[in-house]
Every structure is written in structure tokens, then in C-alpha cells.
C-alpha positions as a printed NumPy array, in Angstrom:
array([[ -2.044,  -3.391,  -0.052],
       [ -0.713,  -2.134,   3.291],
       [ -2.743,   0.643,   4.883],
       [  0.458,   2.612,   5.493],
       [  0.737,   3.372,   1.786],
       [ -2.688,   4.981,   1.731],
       [ -2.544,   6.664,   5.129],
       [  0.84 ,   8.329,   4.685],
       [  2.134,  10.879,   2.232],
       [  2.201,   9.034,  -1.084],
       [  5.144,  10.976,  -2.46 ],
       [  7.266,   9.841,   0.484],
       [  6.207,   6.263,  -0.216],
       [  7.305,   6.622,  -3.827],
       [ 10.682,   7.985,  -2.783],
       [ 11.248,   5.063,  -0.419],
       [  9.726,   2.358,  -2.636],
       [ 11.614,   3.119,  -5.799],
       [ 14.112,   5.937,  -6.085],
       [ 14.139,   5.243,  -9.817],
       [ 10.735,   6.82 , -10.434],
       [ 11.137,   9.494, -13.042],
       [  9.34 ,  12.806, -12.831],
       [  7.101,  11.678, -15.69 ],
       [  6.16 ,   8.505, -13.798],
       [  5.464,  10.467, -10.647],
       [  3.209,  12.788, -12.652],
       [  1.286,   9.782, -13.979],
       [  0.739,   8.443, -10.458],
       [ -0.275,  11.826,  -9.054],
       [ -2.62 ,  12.445, -11.976],
       [ -4.632,   9.337, -11.063],
       [ -5.191,  10.648,  -7.517],
       [ -5.945,  14.126,  -8.859],
       [ -8.688,  12.778, -11.102],
       [-10.405,  11.026,  -8.172],
       [-10.375,  14.21 ,  -6.07 ],
       [-11.365,  16.457,  -8.969],
       [-14.334,  14.221,  -9.845],
       [-15.533,  14.248,  -6.218],
       [-15.121,  18.036,  -5.99 ],
       [-16.979,  18.583,  -9.264],
       [-19.829,  16.332,  -8.062],
       [-20.082,  18.325,  -4.825],
       [-20.093,  21.655,  -6.651],
       [-22.659,  20.463,  -9.186],
       [-24.916,  19.162,  -6.401],
       [-24.862,  22.635,  -4.814],
       [-25.26 ,  24.574,  -8.045],
       [-27.796,  27.393,  -7.965],
       [-29.805,  28.001, -11.093],
       [-28.89 ,  31.642, -11.481],
       [-27.986,  33.398, -14.695],
       [-25.164,  35.772, -13.899],
       [-24.683,  39.135, -15.613],
       [-21.976,  39.637, -18.216],
       [-21.403,  35.915, -18.7  ],
       [-19.945,  35.452, -15.215],
       [-19.311,  31.78 , -14.536],
       [-20.708,  29.738, -11.655],
       [-18.181,  28.479,  -9.103],
       [-18.731,  24.912, -10.341],
       [-17.65 ,  25.951, -13.83 ],
       [-14.329,  27.412, -12.678],
       [-12.783,  24.261, -11.149],
       [ -9.365,  23.717, -12.67 ],
       [ -6.176,  21.742, -12.138],
       [ -2.533,  22.347, -12.878],
       [  0.527,  20.138, -12.797],
       [  3.551,  21.656, -11.096],
       [  7.157,  21.159, -12.143],
       [  7.855,  18.824,  -9.224],
       [  5.075,  16.489, -10.386],
       [  2.261,  17.306,  -7.986],
       [ -1.14 ,  18.479,  -9.072],
       [ -3.006,  21.449,  -7.682],
       [ -6.755,  21.751,  -7.918],
       [ -8.386,  25.117,  -7.511],
       [-10.526,  27.69 ,  -9.221],
       [ -9.499,  29.554, -12.358],
       [ -8.35 ,  33.166, -12.257],
       [-10.521,  33.866, -15.276],
       [-13.633,  32.722, -13.378],
       [-12.857,  35.063, -10.456],
       [-14.638,  32.764,  -7.973],
       [-11.861,  31.473,  -5.722],
       [-12.741,  34.02 ,  -3.038],
       [-16.299,  32.671,  -2.93 ],
       [-15.003,  29.138,  -2.424],
       [-12.851,  30.443,   0.432],
       [-15.813,  32.222,   2.067],
       [-17.945,  29.083,   1.805],
       [-15.156,  26.822,   3.042],
       [-14.163,  29.005,   6.019],
       [-17.427,  30.741,   6.902],
       [-17.435,  34.492,   7.492],
       [-18.86 ,  37.143,   9.787],
       [-20.906,  39.628,   7.779],
       [-21.256,  43.139,   9.208],
       [-24.005,  45.718,   8.785],
       [-23.415,  49.367,   7.895],
       [-22.837,  50.202,  11.585],
       [-20.176,  47.526,  12.049],
       [-22.446,  45.204,  14.019],
       [-22.457,  41.525,  13.218],
       [-25.37 ,  39.717,  11.631],
       [-24.088,  36.382,  12.918],
       [-21.823,  33.935,  11.182],
       [-22.687,  32.888,   7.658],
       [-21.545,  29.316,   7.678],
       [-23.554,  26.909,   5.527],
       [-22.954,  23.543,   7.208],
       [-22.588,  21.512,   4.02 ],
       [-19.858,  23.884,   2.796],
       [-17.905,  23.982,   6.069],
       [-14.322,  22.952,   5.323],
       [-15.495,  21.242,   2.131],
       [-12.086,  21.412,   0.439],
       [-10.353,  19.298,   3.102],
       [-13.442,  17.168,   3.796],
       [-13.716,  16.033,   0.17 ],
       [-10.031,  15.099,   0.285],
       [-10.474,  13.141,   3.513],
       [-13.575,  11.357,   2.232],
       [-11.729,  10.278,  -0.912],
       [ -8.278,   9.666,   0.618],
       [ -8.51 ,   5.877,   0.563],
       [ -9.915,   5.858,  -2.973],
       [ -7.162,   8.22 ,  -4.174],
       [ -4.476,   6.185,  -2.418],
       [ -5.67 ,   2.905,  -3.898],
       [ -5.832,   4.348,  -7.415],
       [ -2.351,   5.841,  -7.03 ],
       [ -0.948,   2.601,  -5.593],
       [ -2.4  ,   0.624,  -8.521],
       [ -0.813,   3.041, -10.994],
       [  2.536,   2.935,  -9.179],
       [  2.426,  -0.877,  -9.13 ],
       [  1.694,  -0.916, -12.864],
       [  4.693,   1.327, -13.507],
       [  6.941,  -0.831, -11.303],
       [  5.683,  -4.003, -13.009],
       [  6.415,  -2.488, -16.42 ],
       [  9.948,  -1.639, -15.274],
       [ 10.513,  -5.136, -13.886],
       [  9.09 ,  -6.799, -16.984],
       [ 10.966,  -4.59 , -19.394],
       [  7.817,  -3.438, -21.21 ]])
């Protein structure tokens, strides 16, 4: 498999490789990559889970991971609205500068293992996602060529 397929935007590859890909086929290919990323993200969140029982049944960040397929065929992974934890993921990902009651800083709260974790997990799994997506795309193309 050429590295260019994995290193470049996979949707652009699909458009160039076979303009006959249907939206349903594109969704199937994207879903394979989504599952790789989602599994890696869930593993990261579970590894950093605190054993805290929240009041009123509030969910832990790791329990609010969700995905959604968009009309154009791409998947989005995020945190559910119901869980109300997306802002915490953003704080952990970006770091933040807490202030005391007088407006003075305490210093940056930036746990190193959480720094830019959303992009980092994607980068760490890019090749794995690309290979899985390329295999699925090849299977679809083979089925089309073979008339299955």
C-alpha cells in the first residue's frame, strides 16, 4: 500500500481513486477508521479514569464518549450533550490558567498526559486508521470489480 494513501486526506483519495463510491460505501470506509480512533480514545480515557462517585448520577468523562455519522459520510467523535463533560475534555486538552478570588494566577493547570490528547491520539493511530480504511476501500472496490 502506498504511504500517500495513509498520509493524505483519505476522502480525497477516495474521490480520486473511484468517483463511483456511493455515500453508503464512503460511510462504511469512514466507519472503520472511526472505530480505530474511538477504541484508542476510550482506552486513553479509561486508563485515566478516577474512581469517584459523582452526585446525582453525573457521568464520568470516559462514559460520555460518543460518535455520530454526518450526512456527507464522515464520522465525528466527541462527548455527549447529556453527559455535560465536553468542556472538561476541552480544559484537559488545552490546559487552562486558574485564577484566585483576587484575579491572580495560580499557574497553568496542564496535566502533561492530557496535553492535546485529542489530536495526539489521532496522530498516534493515523497509520492504523489509514490501513484499516484502505483495506475496507479495497474490499469494496474488489466487490464492485467482481460483481459480488
